[in-house]
């Protein structure tokens, strides 16, 4: 059976509506049909296509099940219960998500974590399900707690509860009507919402249902519909929120609970909300990934959050390949999901306002590993990049202008379809690395050859010339020479203060600047190689004299690989 959810807003609201509806259908389908099967979600550009293994018949769903079936559980806290009493709604029981209990559970869990070694208080330990963490897993709070905290923090809990409780007070037969209304709406490819609204109004009048057909579209799930100028053309400044069919808003909140990850920006009251954009994935698989992702996606600075969202999501997917390799789909991880839609909410003192909408891509350079060894290679590369990103801070642990510029370029790389932003990053990072080594900031990590090789091999369809260059022996020899003249020379100097070889600061940037001009690049490279080999010859001569003067003394000579004219010719040919 096929359903279609058309994209109407071009924002995360569309994703949440589709996943919310798919999740609702899945719950009903599993109640009706105990046979194995799974709902599939496909992104078809202008719409989402939802496929169930077999037809769904609401008449087979019992009244007992519908009586307790919730689209979304309201936020049940003492504060919200007190508000109901003040409104005179003492007869309405929230009977929803036990907010206060889960908050206390979260605090107690954090106290337990403090008793464990620091190595177990990391996202990596949670990702790999360390046995010590598994022993206390039952004491952890519900994975949806952060979602409910965002609802509370953004001061929409009362409005959210009103919407959720409109559903809970319906009788089983009324719920069946509403569900059939949704099934009919999304079974049609045109999604005639106007006709659905008219049907609901007629039914509500006969059943004497309370509540307006249209409700405020809250910006927590509709980031572009908050108060302010929200017209397509600025003919006038409209102060107010847009409205939407209440049943669709309820489905968006269900999708919000299933596929959305809200998070506070580190040391701020600002919030970011990440919504995954699926491509072709089974709903149960998506739900499992999101649950694991929430456990390892921790608060950091605003720009690092975007980067870490992409890399941590990829880590979760790769960890699933490690655990159940044979059951996982083939292809790149972007065949499952393509990106996160990101909404940034600035805290304005009394409320949050939408300040920015963006997307962050998932690593297109990660393919589905076919062997356990390939899984470990992919995990090692992700660990390397995460370590590099986390190490981008100054001695005070803050991000200065240089760190921010590096992070911005790396973020561009994650969303790009080629390696050009990556080369920009590596060029700038080489200077940053040398500067950090000079100031003894050893939290900064180098990019590895093996990681670069893996990345290039998985991007060869986009950048075939890069793979050919990387595999060239002459290029590898000269790359080694550049490394020994920069990073390694700086490391040797920082270790014991010796300056056997000159540290060539700015070499990478100088070569990159001249890379677009063949003759200038060739001349600059030739000059470097001449000086490099000359230094090697001088040091070898010094070492030879030391041995001659004192044959019994231990050698202190530091080896550096040589380069040849053939290496130089190879690189020149590659640049032509």
XYZ file of N, CA, C and O in Angstrom, residues 4-167:
656
model
N 1.607 9.084 0.102
C 2.449 10.157 -0.404
C 2.258 11.404 0.454
O 1.132 11.845 0.681
N 3.369 11.957 0.923
C 3.334 13.197 1.690
C 4.094 14.245 0.891
O 5.322 14.174 0.758
N 3.365 15.186 0.332
C 3.987 16.210 -0.505
C 4.721 17.240 0.337
O 4.301 17.568 1.450
N 5.825 17.769 -0.208
C 6.579 18.814 0.472
C 5.934 20.162 0.155
O 5.818 20.540 -1.010
N 5.546 20.874 1.184
C 4.853 22.150 0.976
C 5.605 23.352 1.524
O 5.421 24.466 1.047
N 6.461 23.137 2.516
C 7.154 24.269 3.140
C 8.628 24.358 2.757
O 9.240 25.411 2.884
N 9.199 23.246 2.302
C 10.621 23.232 1.992
C 11.500 23.286 3.223
O 12.684 23.617 3.137
N 10.950 22.954 4.386
C 11.702 22.991 5.645
C 11.588 21.649 6.353
O 10.994 20.695 5.837
N 12.135 21.610 7.559
C 12.080 20.384 8.366
C 10.650 19.974 8.689
O 10.401 18.809 9.029
N 9.699 20.908 8.592
C 8.297 20.571 8.877
C 7.804 19.466 7.954
O 7.021 18.597 8.368
N 8.249 19.476 6.697
C 7.843 18.443 5.746
C 8.356 17.070 6.187
O 7.638 16.068 6.104
N 9.592 17.028 6.627
C 10.195 15.759 7.055
C 9.445 15.210 8.265
O 9.115 14.023 8.325
N 9.179 16.081 9.229
C 8.516 15.644 10.456
C 7.098 15.153 10.179
O 6.638 14.196 10.808
N 6.416 15.793 9.248
C 5.066 15.343 8.887
C 5.121 13.955 8.268
O 4.330 13.067 8.632
N 6.056 13.740 7.350
C 6.165 12.445 6.679
C 6.528 11.333 7.660
O 5.919 10.251 7.654
N 7.506 11.598 8.519
C 7.933 10.572 9.471
C 6.864 10.358 10.544
O 6.639 9.230 10.990
N 6.195 11.439 10.940
C 5.105 11.297 11.912
C 3.983 10.431 11.373
O 3.466 9.550 12.077
N 3.604 10.649 10.113
C 2.553 9.830 9.506
C 3.019 8.389 9.341
O 2.278 7.447 9.646
N 4.262 8.204 8.860
C 4.787 6.852 8.685
C 4.818 6.094 10.012
O 4.484 4.909 10.077
N 5.202 6.783 11.071
C 5.254 6.161 12.393
C 3.856 5.774 12.874
O 3.657 4.714 13.474
N 2.888 6.633 12.610
C 1.499 6.342 12.994
C 0.987 5.109 12.250
O 0.408 4.200 12.857
N 1.216 5.074 10.944
C 0.797 3.929 10.139
C 1.497 2.657 10.608
O 0.887 1.583 10.685
N 2.770 2.780 10.952
C 3.543 1.633 11.411
C 2.941 1.042 12.685
O 2.820 -0.181 12.814
N 2.557 1.920 13.634
C 1.966 1.443 14.889
C 0.655 0.705 14.625
O 0.383 -0.344 15.232
N -0.152 1.237 13.709
C -1.438 0.597 13.389
C -1.216 -0.703 12.626
O -1.874 -1.713 12.880
N -0.286 -0.666 11.712
C -0.004 -1.830 10.883
C 0.487 -2.997 11.734
O 0.070 -4.146 11.541
N 1.376 -2.721 12.685
C 1.913 -3.781 13.528
C 0.845 -4.346 14.461
O 0.925 -5.504 14.878
N -0.118 -3.521 14.805
C -1.229 -4.004 15.627
C -2.144 -4.919 14.818
O -2.645 -5.927 15.311
N -2.340 -4.554 13.532
C -3.249 -5.319 12.682
C -2.623 -6.619 12.195
O -3.263 -7.668 12.161
N -1.350 -6.542 11.817
C -0.704 -7.651 11.127
C 0.549 -8.073 11.877
O 1.517 -7.324 11.943
N 0.546 -9.258 12.436
C 1.682 -9.746 13.225
C 2.791 -10.332 12.347
O 3.868 -10.648 12.838
N 2.527 -10.453 11.038
C 3.558 -10.984 10.155
C 4.714 -9.989 10.022
O 4.539 -8.795 10.169
N 5.868 -10.523 9.680
C 7.050 -9.672 9.575
C 6.922 -8.747 8.367
O 6.388 -9.096 7.333
N 7.418 -7.578 8.507
C 7.390 -6.589 7.435
C 7.817 -5.253 7.994
O 7.848 -5.048 9.204
N 8.154 -4.354 7.127
C 8.617 -3.061 7.595
C 8.182 -1.981 6.626
O 8.094 -2.205 5.417
N 7.905 -0.814 7.164
C 7.524 0.329 6.340
C 8.778 0.973 5.764
O 9.786 1.137 6.456
N 8.706 1.330 4.501
C 9.834 1.947 3.817
C 9.516 3.398 3.505
O 8.393 3.743 3.119
N 10.511 4.244 3.682
C 10.351 5.682 3.453
C 11.316 6.097 2.347
O 12.527 5.903 2.460
N 10.765 6.708 1.278
C 11.587 7.137 0.148
C 11.398 8.628 -0.104
O 10.266 9.132 -0.102
N 12.502 9.305 -0.315
C 12.472 10.723 -0.664
C 12.492 10.835 -2.184
O 13.482 10.474 -2.833
N 11.399 11.338 -2.774
C 11.291 11.420 -4.227
C 11.358 12.855 -4.730
O 10.764 13.200 -5.752
N 12.082 13.696 -4.008
C 12.291 15.066 -4.454
C 11.199 16.016 -4.006
O 11.385 16.799 -3.063
N 10.048 15.949 -4.631
C 8.948 16.844 -4.284
C 7.980 16.235 -3.277
O 7.031 16.883 -2.831
N 8.233 14.967 -2.905
C 7.344 14.298 -1.955
C 8.082 13.150 -1.281
O 9.169 12.742 -1.699
N 7.454 12.626 -0.222
C 7.924 11.409 0.437
C 6.957 10.279 0.099
O 5.733 10.449 0.173
N 7.520 9.152 -0.266
C 6.742 7.974 -0.642
C 6.852 6.953 0.490
O 7.960 6.530 0.835
N 5.726 6.582 1.067
C 5.691 5.643 2.199
C 5.049 4.349 1.726
O 3.922 4.353 1.222
N 5.781 3.247 1.891
C 5.341 1.957 1.363
C 5.163 0.974 2.514
O 6.087 0.755 3.303
N 3.972 0.376 2.615
C 3.724 -0.668 3.609
C 3.688 -2.025 2.903
O 3.294 -2.109 1.736
N 4.076 -3.098 3.591
C 4.109 -4.417 2.945
C 2.739 -4.909 2.505
O 2.603 -5.580 1.502
N 1.708 -4.567 3.278
C 0.352 -5.018 2.966
C -0.651 -3.905 3.299
O -0.321 -2.977 4.035
N -1.874 -3.976 2.773
C -2.869 -2.927 3.038
C -3.201 -2.822 4.522
O -3.032 -3.769 5.299
N -3.690 -1.654 4.901
C -4.072 -1.396 6.282
C -5.581 -1.224 6.352
O -6.170 -0.423 5.625
N -6.229 -1.989 7.231
C -7.678 -1.930 7.406
C -7.975 -1.527 8.845
O -7.773 -2.309 9.774
N -8.458 -0.318 9.028
C -8.709 0.185 10.385
C -9.806 -0.589 11.106
O -9.862 -0.573 12.339
N -10.676 -1.265 10.357
C -11.748 -2.030 10.995
C -11.192 -3.222 11.771
O -11.871 -3.765 12.649
N -9.974 -3.609 11.450
C -9.358 -4.719 12.184
C -8.660 -4.262 13.462
O -8.173 -5.084 14.229
N -8.609 -2.941 13.686
C -7.984 -2.401 14.896
C -9.048 -2.294 15.978
O -10.083 -1.652 15.792
N -8.802 -2.911 17.114
C -9.819 -2.981 18.172
C -10.015 -1.643 18.871
O -9.112 -0.795 18.904
N -11.217 -1.482 19.444
C -11.505 -0.272 20.221
C -10.609 -0.186 21.453
O -10.238 0.917 21.877
N -10.287 -1.336 22.026
C -9.424 -1.336 23.214
C -8.059 -0.723 22.888
O -7.502 0.039 23.688
N -7.525 -1.070 21.726
C -6.233 -0.502 21.323
C -6.362 0.996 21.066
O -5.532 1.796 21.523
N -7.396 1.391 20.339
C -7.572 2.798 20.006
C -7.834 3.644 21.245
O -7.479 4.824 21.282
N -8.448 3.066 22.240
C -8.726 3.798 23.480
C -7.445 4.374 24.080
O -7.418 5.511 24.559
N -6.374 3.601 24.038
C -5.118 4.033 24.657
C -4.097 4.543 23.635
O -3.010 4.979 24.012
N -4.459 4.498 22.358
C -3.500 4.891 21.321
C -3.320 6.410 21.298
O -4.278 7.166 21.134
N -2.067 6.839 21.469
C -1.740 8.263 21.453
C -0.928 8.587 20.215
O -0.022 7.840 19.845
N -1.241 9.700 19.579
C -0.368 10.178 18.516
C 0.897 10.771 19.120
O 2.006 10.520 18.665
N 0.715 11.582 20.162
C 1.837 12.159 20.894
C 1.463 12.223 22.369
O 0.353 12.655 22.713
N 2.378 11.813 23.230
C 2.122 11.900 24.671
C 2.338 13.335 25.145
O 3.357 13.952 24.831
N 1.369 13.888 25.893
C 1.562 15.243 26.419
C 2.692 15.294 27.443
O 3.130 14.266 27.949
N 3.173 16.489 27.701
C 4.227 16.690 28.692
C 3.584 16.732 30.072
O 2.885 17.683 30.417
N 3.817 15.696 30.851
C 3.188 15.541 32.167
C 4.171 15.973 33.255
O 5.098 15.249 33.585
N 3.973 17.179 33.783
C 4.801 17.681 34.871
C 3.907 18.344 35.908
O 2.749 18.674 35.641
N 4.461 18.556 37.098
C 3.680 19.199 38.143
C 3.266 20.604 37.716
O 2.154 21.050 37.993
N 4.145 21.292 37.029
C 3.852 22.650 36.572
C 2.672 22.656 35.606
O 1.775 23.514 35.701
N 2.636 21.707 34.684
C 1.535 21.654 33.715
C 0.233 21.196 34.380
O -0.853 21.662 34.012
N 0.324 20.321 35.380
C -0.888 19.917 36.107
C -1.473 21.091 36.890
O -2.685 21.270 36.958
N -0.584 21.896 37.460
C -1.048 23.087 38.181
C -1.751 24.061 37.245
O -2.749 24.704 37.617
N -1.228 24.188 36.027
C -1.864 25.071 35.056
C -3.268 24.586 34.701
O -4.187 25.389 34.515
N -3.429 23.275 34.589
C -4.754 22.726 34.298
C -5.731 23.032 35.426
O -6.908 23.357 35.188
N -5.259 22.915 36.653
C -6.120 23.220 37.797
C -6.555 24.679 37.792
O -7.714 25.002 38.073
N -5.635 25.574 37.485
C -5.969 26.999 37.447
C -6.986 27.308 36.350
O -7.802 28.215 36.474
N -6.913 26.540 35.260
C -7.855 26.751 34.159
C -9.194 26.084 34.424
O -10.142 26.233 33.650
N -9.275 25.319 35.512
C -10.510 24.624 35.809
C -10.658 23.317 35.064
O -11.767 22.792 34.929
N -9.545 22.772 34.572
C -9.577 21.509 33.830
C -9.090 20.357 34.690
O -8.302 19.523 34.258
N -9.541 20.302 35.913
C -9.072 19.255 36.834
C -9.460 17.854 36.365
O -8.835 16.861 36.727
N -10.518 17.774 35.524
C -10.966 16.465 35.048
C -10.055 15.907 33.955
O -10.118 14.725 33.631
N -9.228 16.763 33.354
C -8.338 16.328 32.278
C -7.008 15.864 32.870
O -6.267 16.658 33.423
N -6.750 14.602 32.759
C -5.490 14.056 33.261
C -4.481 14.002 32.118
O -4.804 13.518 31.034
N -3.285 14.491 32.375
C -2.277 14.530 31.313
C -1.902 13.121 30.856
O -1.878 12.831 29.679
N -1.597 12.242 31.823
C -1.296 10.851 31.501
C -0.362 10.746 30.294
O -0.655 10.086 29.301
N 0.777 11.439 30.393
C 1.680 11.478 29.252
C 3.107 11.176 29.639
O 3.377 10.307 30.480
N 4.042 11.896 29.051
C 5.458 11.691 29.302
C 5.792 12.199 30.706
O 5.618 13.391 30.994
N 6.284 11.333 31.599
C 6.532 11.727 32.995
C 7.773 12.618 33.117
O 8.853 12.165 33.482
N 7.606 13.887 32.829
C 8.719 14.814 32.675
C 9.558 14.922 33.947
O 10.786 14.775 33.917
N 8.914 15.192 35.075
C 9.664 15.370 36.329
C 10.425 14.106 36.706
O 11.580 14.166 37.149
N 9.785 12.956 36.513
C 10.437 11.682 36.832
C 11.660 11.449 35.964
O 12.719 11.016 36.445
N 11.533 11.747 34.661
C 12.656 11.529 33.741
C 13.792 12.512 34.006
O 14.967 12.161 33.839
N 13.470 13.731 34.438
C 14.512 14.700 34.795
C 15.324 14.182 35.977
O 16.565 14.227 35.986
N 14.633 13.690 36.983
C 15.326 13.138 38.149
C 16.134 11.900 37.780
O 17.241 11.691 38.289
N 15.588 11.102 36.901
C 16.288 9.907 36.437
C 17.577 10.298 35.716
O 18.625 9.658 35.892
N 17.510 11.359 34.914
C 18.683 11.846 34.202
C 19.755 12.344 35.169
O 20.947 12.065 34.997
N 19.339 13.057 36.191
C 20.296 13.553 37.191
C 20.958 12.400 37.944
O 22.175 12.408 38.173
N 20.167 11.424 38.316
C 20.710 10.273 39.037
C 21.701 9.498 38.166
O 22.741 9.026 38.641
N 21.390 9.406 36.882
C 22.283 8.698 35.960
C 23.614 9.426 35.835
O 24.680 8.804 35.798
N 23.551 10.757 35.776
C 24.796 11.534 35.683
C 25.656 11.352 36.926
O 26.891 11.318 36.843
N 25.028 11.215 38.082
C 25.782 10.967 39.311
C 26.472 9.604 39.257
O 27.600 9.443 39.735
N 25.790 8.624 38.673
C 26.410 7.311 38.512
C 27.620 7.384 37.580
O 28.655 6.753 37.825
N 27.477 8.180 36.505
C 28.576 8.306 35.550
C 29.809 8.933 36.184
O 30.947 8.596 35.833
N 29.601 9.852 37.128
C 30.736 10.524 37.775
C 31.613 9.549 38.547
O 32.794 9.825 38.782
N 31.059 8.407 38.922
C 31.811 7.413 39.675
C 32.640 6.507 38.764
O 33.446 5.719 39.242
N 32.410 6.622 37.449
C 33.130 5.791 36.491
C 34.384 6.513 35.996
O 34.474 7.739 36.083
N 35.357 5.794 35.469
C 36.568 6.430 34.930
C 36.223 7.401 33.801
O 35.215 7.215 33.102
N 37.036 8.434 33.586
C 36.771 9.421 32.523
C 36.598 8.793 31.142
O 35.834 9.299 30.320
N 37.302 7.701 30.877
C 37.219 7.063 29.558
C 35.821 6.522 29.260
O 35.474 6.300 28.089
N 35.040 6.301 30.317
C 33.673 5.799 30.130
C 32.648 6.924 30.067
O 31.478 6.672 29.806
N 33.113 8.147 30.303
C 32.199 9.296 30.229
C 32.395 10.031 28.911
O 32.539 11.251 28.856
N 32.406 9.265 27.828
C 32.640 9.817 26.496
C 31.604 9.280 25.511
O 31.039 8.197 25.727
N 31.376 10.004 24.437
C 30.485 9.477 23.386
C 31.001 8.168 22.801
O 30.207 7.295 22.436
N 32.327 8.037 22.703
C 32.905 6.813 22.132
C 32.557 5.582 22.965
O 32.274 4.504 22.417
N 32.573 5.725 24.293
C 32.225 4.599 25.172
C 30.759 4.216 24.988
O 30.407 3.031 25.000
N 29.911 5.212 24.809
C 28.490 4.935 24.592
C 28.266 4.308 23.224
O 27.429 3.412 23.056
N 29.013 4.810 22.228
C 28.862 4.267 20.876
C 29.191 2.778 20.839
O 28.467 1.993 20.212
N 30.268 2.420 21.530
C 30.715 1.024 21.496
C 30.118 0.185 22.622
O 30.505 -0.949 22.831
N 29.169 0.788 23.337
C 28.427 0.078 24.382
C 29.361 -0.633 25.359
O 29.342 -1.863 25.503
N 30.160 0.175 26.021
C 31.072 -0.358 27.029
C 30.293 -1.166 28.067
O 29.213 -0.744 28.498
N 30.803 -2.339 28.470
C 30.068 -3.199 29.408
C 29.652 -2.472 30.688
O 28.560 -2.706 31.217
N 30.516 -1.585 31.188
C 30.197 -0.864 32.430
C 28.979 0.037 32.240
O 28.184 0.232 33.171
N 28.823 0.591 31.032
C 27.652 1.429 30.747
C 26.402 0.579 30.525
O 25.296 0.991 30.885
N 26.585 -0.588 29.958
C 25.447 -1.478 29.729
C 24.835 -1.952 31.046
O 23.628 -2.193 31.135
N 25.683 -2.045 32.072
C 25.188 -2.489 33.386
C 24.218 -1.489 34.009
O 23.366 -1.859 34.813
N 24.357 -0.214 33.654
C 23.470 0.807 34.240
C 22.543 1.418 33.180
O 21.945 2.464 33.393
N 22.421 0.737 32.030
C 21.605 1.265 30.923
C 20.144 1.435 31.320
O 19.472 2.381 30.885
N 19.638 0.533 32.162
C 18.233 0.611 32.570
C 17.942 1.842 33.429
O 16.783 2.227 33.589
N 18.970 2.437 33.990
C 18.781 3.601 34.848
C 18.798 4.919 34.069
O 18.582 5.988 34.645
N 19.057 4.833 32.770
C 19.142 6.039 31.950
C 17.751 6.568 31.629
O 16.768 5.820 31.538
N 17.654 7.873 31.427
C 16.380 8.516 31.114
C 15.929 8.158 29.701
O 16.715 7.719 28.859
N 14.654 8.366 29.436
C 14.060 8.137 28.121
C 14.796 8.976 27.075
O 15.124 10.140 27.310
N 15.046 8.400 25.903
C 15.803 9.101 24.864
C 15.054 10.316 24.321
O 15.652 11.177 23.662
N 13.751 10.423 24.601
C 12.971 11.581 24.125
C 13.004 12.746 25.109
O 12.386 13.785 24.841
N 13.721 12.599 26.209
C 13.713 13.648 27.228
C 14.157 14.989 26.659
O 13.558 16.031 26.950
N 15.219 15.000 25.861
C 15.713 16.260 25.297
C 14.655 16.920 24.420
O 14.546 18.146 24.376
N 13.852 16.113 23.734
C 12.780 16.680 22.909
C 11.737 17.377 23.768
O 11.262 18.482 23.434
N 11.380 16.744 24.883
C 10.403 17.367 25.783
C 11.015 18.558 26.518
O 10.326 19.541 26.808
N 12.312 18.482 26.800
C 12.967 19.640 27.420
C 12.943 20.846 26.492
O 12.763 21.984 26.936
N 13.123 20.617 25.202
C 13.061 21.717 24.234
C 11.665 22.321 24.193
O 11.504 23.543 24.130
N 10.639 21.476 24.237
C 9.263 21.969 24.277
C 9.059 22.844 25.505
O 8.448 23.927 25.434
N 9.578 22.403 26.637
C 9.445 23.157 27.877
C 10.284 24.432 27.848
O 9.817 25.518 28.232
N 11.527 24.302 27.384
C 12.460 25.430 27.364
C 11.990 26.529 26.419
O 12.160 27.724 26.701
N 11.361 26.148 25.312
C 10.890 27.125 24.335
C 9.484 27.640 24.650
O 8.854 28.316 23.846
N 8.992 27.270 25.830
C 7.757 27.820 26.406
C 6.525 27.585 25.527
O 5.686 28.472 25.356
N 6.445 26.366 24.996
C 5.256 25.998 24.224
C 4.595 24.757 24.808
O 3.768 24.120 24.151
N 4.956 24.405 26.049
C 4.439 23.163 26.656
C 2.928 23.176 26.765
O 2.265 22.174 26.478
N 2.349 24.305 27.188
C 0.894 24.377 27.360
C 0.190 24.212 26.021
O -0.803 23.468 25.910
N 0.681 24.898 24.998
C 0.069 24.793 23.666
C 0.245 23.386 23.109
O -0.676 22.823 22.503
N 1.418 22.829 23.305
C 1.679 21.455 22.871
C 0.733 20.485 23.565
O 0.158 19.592 22.923
N 0.541 20.657 24.869
C -0.347 19.764 25.616
C -1.796 19.895 25.162
O -2.526 18.900 25.077
N -2.218 21.118 24.891
C -3.594 21.309 24.406
C -3.817 20.522 23.130
O -4.871 19.890 22.939
N -2.832 20.528 22.263
C -2.939 19.820 20.992
C -2.953 18.309 21.215
O -3.787 17.592 20.645
N -2.044 17.827 22.062
C -1.966 16.387 22.319
C -3.233 15.872 23.012
O -3.709 14.762 22.717
N -3.794 16.668 23.888
C -4.971 16.234 24.653
C -6.249 16.281 23.823
O -7.227 15.614 24.158
N -6.237 17.053 22.745
C -7.400 17.028 21.846
C -7.595 15.630 21.285
O -8.725 15.195 21.031
N -6.487 14.953 21.055
C -6.565 13.577 20.546
C -6.948 12.604 21.654
O -7.779 11.716 21.444
